[in-house]
Amino acid sequence: MFIQTDTTPNTDSLRFRPGVKVLDEGSGTVEFMNARDSMRSPLAKRLFQIDGVRSVMFGADFITITKQEDAVWQLMKPDVYASIMDFFGTGQPVLSEGADSGVASDTMILPEDSETVAMIKELLDTRIRPTIQDDGGDIEYRGFENGVVKLKLKGSCRTCDSSVVTLKNGIENMLTHYIPEVESVEQVLDEEEEISNREFQKLEEELRRKEAGV
C-alpha cells in the first residue's frame, strides 16, 4: 500500500490517502473528536493510540488527522502510516456495525425545505463541500435564519487559523452571489469548542494583565 500525504491550510492537519476506499462512495464524512468517539471505528481507535493525535476524520478516500499543537509530524508519521497499513491489511470495516455510515444527510433536500434552503443545500453539496474536502476538511449545514446560513466546520477547517477567511471570502461570497436571500454565513461551535475558546480568552486576558503589571 502506498499512502499519499497532502498538506492542508492548517499546519496541524494532514490528509492521508491510502489508495483504497475509506467510506462508501457518496457518503459524507465521519469525525472523531476524542478517544471515546473512536470506539465507533477500529481504525480511528488505532489512530488515537498514537501520541499527539487530536482528532480524526474520514472521507470517501482520505483520512484527515489533526495533531496537538506541540506534537511533531516527523515523529508521528511513521506510526500513522503503520497504523493505516496494518488496519487495511486486516480487512476489517472502517466503521463498527451500527455506527453512523457518514451519509451527508445535512444537505439532503427535504419536502419542507423552502426554495432558498434547497438552493443553499445544493450549492453546499455540489460546489463548496468538494473543494473543502480537497483540503482535508468538511462543512455541516446547521440552518438558515434571518438571512444567515449557519455552518459547522470539520476536519482540518475546525482549528485552522484561516477558517474565518474560508467562511467569509469563500463560502459566504459564493452563497450571496448565487442566492440573494443569503446575507451572511456564521460558524456554529460545539460545546467543547466554545469551552476551549473561553479558556483561551481567559489565558490571553491573564497574559495581558501580567504584561501590564496588574
mmCIF file of C-alpha atoms in Angstrom:
data_model
loop_
_atom_site.group_PDB
_atom_site.id
_atom_site.type_symbol
_atom_site.label_atom_id
_atom_site.label_comp_id
_atom_site.label_asym_id
_atom_site.label_seq_id
_atom_site.Cartn_x
_atom_site.Cartn_y
_atom_site.Cartn_z
ATOM 1 C CA MET A 1 0.000 0.000 0.000
ATOM 2 C CA PHE A 2 1.293 3.436 -0.960
ATOM 3 C CA ILE A 3 -0.116 6.204 1.249
ATOM 4 C CA GLN A 4 -0.027 9.712 -0.179
ATOM 5 C CA THR A 5 0.114 12.657 2.199
ATOM 6 C CA ASP A 6 -1.348 16.069 1.386
ATOM 7 C CA THR A 7 -0.745 19.260 3.317
ATOM 8 C CA THR A 8 -3.753 21.409 4.232
ATOM 9 C CA PRO A 9 -4.160 25.126 5.024
ATOM 10 C CA ASN A 10 -3.962 24.047 8.678
ATOM 11 C CA THR A 11 -0.379 23.166 9.642
ATOM 12 C CA ASP A 12 -1.702 20.922 12.424
ATOM 13 C CA SER A 13 -3.708 18.784 9.946
ATOM 14 C CA LEU A 14 -2.592 16.388 7.218
ATOM 15 C CA ARG A 15 -4.699 14.447 4.728
ATOM 16 C CA PHE A 16 -3.649 10.815 4.195
ATOM 17 C CA ARG A 17 -4.830 8.973 1.060
ATOM 18 C CA PRO A 18 -4.348 5.185 1.330
ATOM 19 C CA GLY A 19 -5.374 4.490 -2.288
ATOM 20 C CA VAL A 20 -8.357 2.398 -1.187
ATOM 21 C CA LYS A 21 -11.942 3.179 -0.211
ATOM 22 C CA VAL A 22 -12.273 4.581 3.304
ATOM 23 C CA LEU A 23 -16.028 5.302 3.345
ATOM 24 C CA ASP A 24 -18.663 4.291 0.809
ATOM 25 C CA GLU A 25 -18.842 6.475 -2.303
ATOM 26 C CA GLY A 26 -21.433 9.226 -1.907
ATOM 27 C CA SER A 27 -21.057 9.257 1.845
ATOM 28 C CA GLY A 28 -20.234 12.399 3.735
ATOM 29 C CA THR A 29 -17.539 12.462 6.384
ATOM 30 C CA VAL A 30 -17.285 10.987 9.862
ATOM 31 C CA GLU A 31 -15.307 12.869 12.517
ATOM 32 C CA PHE A 32 -13.915 11.626 15.825
ATOM 33 C CA MET A 33 -13.003 14.306 18.357
ATOM 34 C CA ASN A 34 -11.587 12.085 21.115
ATOM 35 C CA ALA A 35 -10.726 8.508 22.065
ATOM 36 C CA ARG A 36 -14.263 7.863 23.331
ATOM 37 C CA ASP A 37 -15.688 8.832 19.922
ATOM 38 C CA SER A 38 -13.213 6.466 18.262
ATOM 39 C CA MET A 39 -14.907 3.418 19.795
ATOM 40 C CA ARG A 40 -17.223 3.578 16.746
ATOM 41 C CA SER A 41 -14.327 2.756 14.439
ATOM 42 C CA PRO A 42 -11.494 0.210 14.764
ATOM 43 C CA LEU A 43 -9.290 2.401 12.538
ATOM 44 C CA ALA A 44 -9.951 5.606 14.482
ATOM 45 C CA LYS A 45 -9.275 3.707 17.716
ATOM 46 C CA ARG A 46 -5.846 2.673 16.395
ATOM 47 C CA LEU A 47 -5.007 6.222 15.317
ATOM 48 C CA PHE A 48 -5.948 7.702 18.704
ATOM 49 C CA GLN A 49 -3.385 5.395 20.313
ATOM 50 C CA ILE A 50 -0.671 7.482 18.614
ATOM 51 C CA ASP A 51 0.757 10.205 20.846
ATOM 52 C CA GLY A 52 -0.211 13.678 19.658
ATOM 53 C CA VAL A 53 -3.420 12.847 17.745
ATOM 54 C CA ARG A 54 -6.115 15.433 18.489
ATOM 55 C CA SER A 55 -8.880 14.428 16.063
ATOM 56 C CA VAL A 56 -9.532 12.124 13.103
ATOM 57 C CA MET A 57 -11.905 12.497 10.148
ATOM 58 C CA PHE A 58 -12.743 10.006 7.398
ATOM 59 C CA GLY A 59 -13.879 10.875 3.878
ATOM 60 C CA ALA A 60 -14.615 8.646 0.893
ATOM 61 C CA ASP A 61 -10.931 8.167 0.038
ATOM 62 C CA PHE A 62 -8.993 10.093 2.669
ATOM 63 C CA ILE A 63 -8.190 10.316 6.378
ATOM 64 C CA THR A 64 -7.557 13.722 7.943
ATOM 65 C CA ILE A 65 -5.569 13.717 11.164
ATOM 66 C CA THR A 66 -5.214 16.834 13.297
ATOM 67 C CA LYS A 67 -2.388 16.822 15.827
ATOM 68 C CA GLN A 68 -1.887 18.587 19.136
ATOM 69 C CA GLU A 69 -0.085 21.910 18.699
ATOM 70 C CA ASP A 70 3.092 20.720 20.424
ATOM 71 C CA ALA A 71 3.233 17.383 18.581
ATOM 72 C CA VAL A 72 5.741 16.879 15.736
ATOM 73 C CA TRP A 73 4.654 15.370 12.414
ATOM 74 C CA GLN A 74 8.075 13.844 11.724
ATOM 75 C CA LEU A 75 7.715 11.717 14.867
ATOM 76 C CA MET A 76 4.056 10.859 14.263
ATOM 77 C CA LYS A 77 4.042 9.987 10.561
ATOM 78 C CA PRO A 78 5.741 6.554 10.806
ATOM 79 C CA ASP A 79 3.155 5.453 13.386
ATOM 80 C CA VAL A 80 0.295 6.870 11.283
ATOM 81 C CA TYR A 81 1.482 5.044 8.147
ATOM 82 C CA ALA A 82 1.946 1.786 10.063
ATOM 83 C CA SER A 83 -1.475 2.020 11.730
ATOM 84 C CA ILE A 84 -3.267 2.677 8.426
ATOM 85 C CA MET A 85 -1.423 -0.069 6.544
ATOM 86 C CA ASP A 86 -1.881 -2.620 9.330
ATOM 87 C CA PHE A 87 -5.584 -1.838 9.620
ATOM 88 C CA PHE A 88 -6.404 -2.189 5.922
ATOM 89 C CA GLY A 89 -4.406 -5.417 5.916
ATOM 90 C CA THR A 90 -6.906 -6.930 8.379
ATOM 91 C CA GLY A 91 -9.908 -6.470 6.063
ATOM 92 C CA GLN A 92 -11.999 -5.065 8.926
ATOM 93 C CA PRO A 93 -14.735 -2.492 8.169
ATOM 94 C CA VAL A 94 -13.705 1.093 8.931
ATOM 95 C CA LEU A 95 -16.860 1.693 10.965
ATOM 96 C CA SER A 96 -18.220 -0.664 13.602
ATOM 97 C CA GLU A 97 -21.545 -2.344 12.900
ATOM 98 C CA GLY A 98 -24.405 0.044 13.660
ATOM 99 C CA ALA A 99 -22.176 3.152 13.591
ATOM 100 C CA ASP A 100 -23.134 6.237 11.578
ATOM 101 C CA SER A 101 -22.362 5.480 7.927
ATOM 102 C CA GLY A 102 -21.381 9.056 7.208
ATOM 103 C CA VAL A 103 -24.152 9.790 4.717
ATOM 104 C CA ALA A 104 -24.286 13.563 4.263
ATOM 105 C CA SER A 105 -27.867 13.992 5.499
ATOM 106 C CA ASP A 106 -27.325 17.636 6.498
ATOM 107 C CA THR A 107 -27.609 18.731 2.861
ATOM 108 C CA MET A 108 -30.369 16.303 1.911
ATOM 109 C CA ILE A 109 -33.215 18.369 0.454
ATOM 110 C CA LEU A 110 -36.400 17.740 2.443
ATOM 111 C CA PRO A 111 -40.026 18.249 1.321
ATOM 112 C CA GLU A 112 -40.487 21.022 3.900
ATOM 113 C CA ASP A 113 -37.423 22.984 2.750
ATOM 114 C CA SER A 114 -38.076 26.372 1.174
ATOM 115 C CA GLU A 115 -36.708 27.089 -2.291
ATOM 116 C CA THR A 116 -33.936 29.191 -0.708
ATOM 117 C CA VAL A 117 -32.859 26.430 1.699
ATOM 118 C CA ALA A 118 -32.914 23.871 -1.117
ATOM 119 C CA MET A 119 -30.627 26.122 -3.197
ATOM 120 C CA ILE A 120 -28.274 26.620 -0.222
ATOM 121 C CA LYS A 121 -28.020 22.869 0.343
ATOM 122 C CA GLU A 122 -27.434 22.160 -3.342
ATOM 123 C CA LEU A 123 -24.617 24.729 -3.569
ATOM 124 C CA LEU A 124 -23.002 23.447 -0.387
ATOM 125 C CA ASP A 125 -23.144 19.853 -1.596
ATOM 126 C CA THR A 126 -22.106 20.304 -5.231
ATOM 127 C CA ARG A 127 -19.792 23.335 -5.248
ATOM 128 C CA ILE A 128 -18.454 24.051 -1.762
ATOM 129 C CA ARG A 129 -18.113 20.708 0.046
ATOM 130 C CA PRO A 130 -15.896 19.026 -2.628
ATOM 131 C CA THR A 131 -13.437 21.940 -2.529
ATOM 132 C CA ILE A 132 -13.214 21.913 1.267
ATOM 133 C CA GLN A 133 -12.787 18.129 1.349
ATOM 134 C CA ASP A 134 -9.829 18.521 -1.026
ATOM 135 C CA ASP A 135 -8.183 20.437 1.837
ATOM 136 C CA GLY A 136 -8.983 17.678 4.333
ATOM 137 C CA GLY A 137 -11.982 19.434 5.870
ATOM 138 C CA ASP A 138 -15.749 19.465 5.616
ATOM 139 C CA ILE A 139 -18.800 21.561 6.460
ATOM 140 C CA GLU A 140 -22.091 20.705 8.087
ATOM 141 C CA TYR A 141 -25.272 22.682 7.397
ATOM 142 C CA ARG A 142 -26.926 23.749 10.659
ATOM 143 C CA GLY A 143 -29.712 26.033 9.462
ATOM 144 C CA PHE A 144 -30.807 29.261 7.744
ATOM 145 C CA GLU A 145 -32.433 32.062 9.708
ATOM 146 C CA ASN A 146 -32.919 35.788 9.064
ATOM 147 C CA GLY A 147 -30.569 35.765 6.076
ATOM 148 C CA VAL A 148 -27.811 33.924 7.972
ATOM 149 C CA VAL A 149 -26.546 30.472 6.949
ATOM 150 C CA LYS A 150 -25.205 28.544 9.941
ATOM 151 C CA LEU A 151 -22.385 26.091 9.307
ATOM 152 C CA LYS A 152 -20.140 23.876 11.391
ATOM 153 C CA LEU A 153 -16.544 23.432 10.222
ATOM 154 C CA LYS A 154 -14.978 19.962 10.487
ATOM 155 C CA GLY A 155 -11.631 18.253 9.982
ATOM 156 C CA SER A 156 -8.689 20.484 9.071
ATOM 157 C CA CYS A 157 -11.008 23.525 8.893
ATOM 158 C CA ARG A 158 -12.068 23.227 12.528
ATOM 159 C CA THR A 159 -8.841 24.529 14.110
ATOM 160 C CA CYS A 160 -7.440 26.364 11.099
ATOM 161 C CA ASP A 161 -6.341 29.985 11.555
ATOM 162 C CA SER A 162 -7.877 30.799 8.170
ATOM 163 C CA SER A 163 -11.284 29.276 8.992
ATOM 164 C CA VAL A 164 -12.902 32.716 9.230
ATOM 165 C CA VAL A 165 -11.399 33.604 5.851
ATOM 166 C CA THR A 166 -12.770 30.344 4.440
ATOM 167 C CA LEU A 167 -16.243 31.222 5.719
ATOM 168 C CA LYS A 168 -16.293 34.858 4.655
ATOM 169 C CA ASN A 169 -14.205 35.002 1.469
ATOM 170 C CA GLY A 170 -15.090 31.588 0.126
ATOM 171 C CA ILE A 171 -18.426 30.215 1.266
ATOM 172 C CA GLU A 172 -20.189 33.487 2.031
ATOM 173 C CA ASN A 173 -19.137 35.117 -1.243
ATOM 174 C CA MET A 174 -20.433 32.187 -3.302
ATOM 175 C CA LEU A 175 -23.732 31.840 -1.453
ATOM 176 C CA THR A 176 -24.524 35.584 -1.504
ATOM 177 C CA HIS A 177 -23.608 35.739 -5.190
ATOM 178 C CA TYR A 178 -25.989 32.987 -6.271
ATOM 179 C CA ILE A 179 -28.697 33.372 -3.607
ATOM 180 C CA PRO A 180 -29.804 36.977 -2.902
ATOM 181 C CA GLU A 181 -31.691 35.898 0.240
ATOM 182 C CA VAL A 182 -28.383 34.955 1.908
ATOM 183 C CA GLU A 183 -26.788 37.897 3.713
ATOM 184 C CA SER A 184 -24.002 36.215 5.670
ATOM 185 C CA VAL A 185 -22.533 32.944 6.938
ATOM 186 C CA GLU A 186 -21.961 32.174 10.609
ATOM 187 C CA GLN A 187 -19.827 29.481 12.206
ATOM 188 C CA VAL A 188 -21.519 27.219 14.758
ATOM 189 C CA LEU A 189 -19.308 25.891 17.555
ATOM 190 C CA ASP A 190 -19.779 22.697 19.535
ATOM 191 C CA GLU A 191 -19.935 22.972 23.325
ATOM 192 C CA GLU A 192 -16.384 21.578 23.547
ATOM 193 C CA GLU A 193 -15.109 24.234 21.136
ATOM 194 C CA GLU A 194 -16.905 27.029 22.998
ATOM 195 C CA ILE A 195 -15.316 25.917 26.288
ATOM 196 C CA SER A 196 -11.893 25.774 24.605
ATOM 197 C CA ASN A 197 -12.354 29.284 23.186
ATOM 198 C CA ARG A 198 -13.407 30.666 26.578
ATOM 199 C CA GLU A 199 -10.355 29.115 28.247
ATOM 200 C CA PHE A 200 -8.094 30.578 25.549
ATOM 201 C CA GLN A 201 -9.627 34.034 26.039
ATOM 202 C CA LYS A 202 -9.078 33.755 29.808
ATOM 203 C CA LEU A 203 -5.428 32.860 29.201
ATOM 204 C CA GLU A 204 -4.965 35.808 26.825
ATOM 205 C CA GLU A 205 -6.512 38.167 29.365
ATOM 206 C CA GLU A 206 -4.245 36.840 32.118
ATOM 207 C CA LEU A 207 -1.169 37.333 29.931
ATOM 208 C CA ARG A 208 -2.213 40.912 29.101
ATOM 209 C CA ARG A 209 -2.601 41.663 32.801
ATOM 210 C CA LYS A 210 0.828 40.296 33.573
ATOM 211 C CA GLU A 211 2.378 42.364 30.771
ATOM 212 C CA ALA A 212 0.636 45.467 32.102
ATOM 213 C CA GLY A 213 1.914 44.669 35.591
ATOM 214 C CA VAL A 214 -1.596 44.426 37.048
#
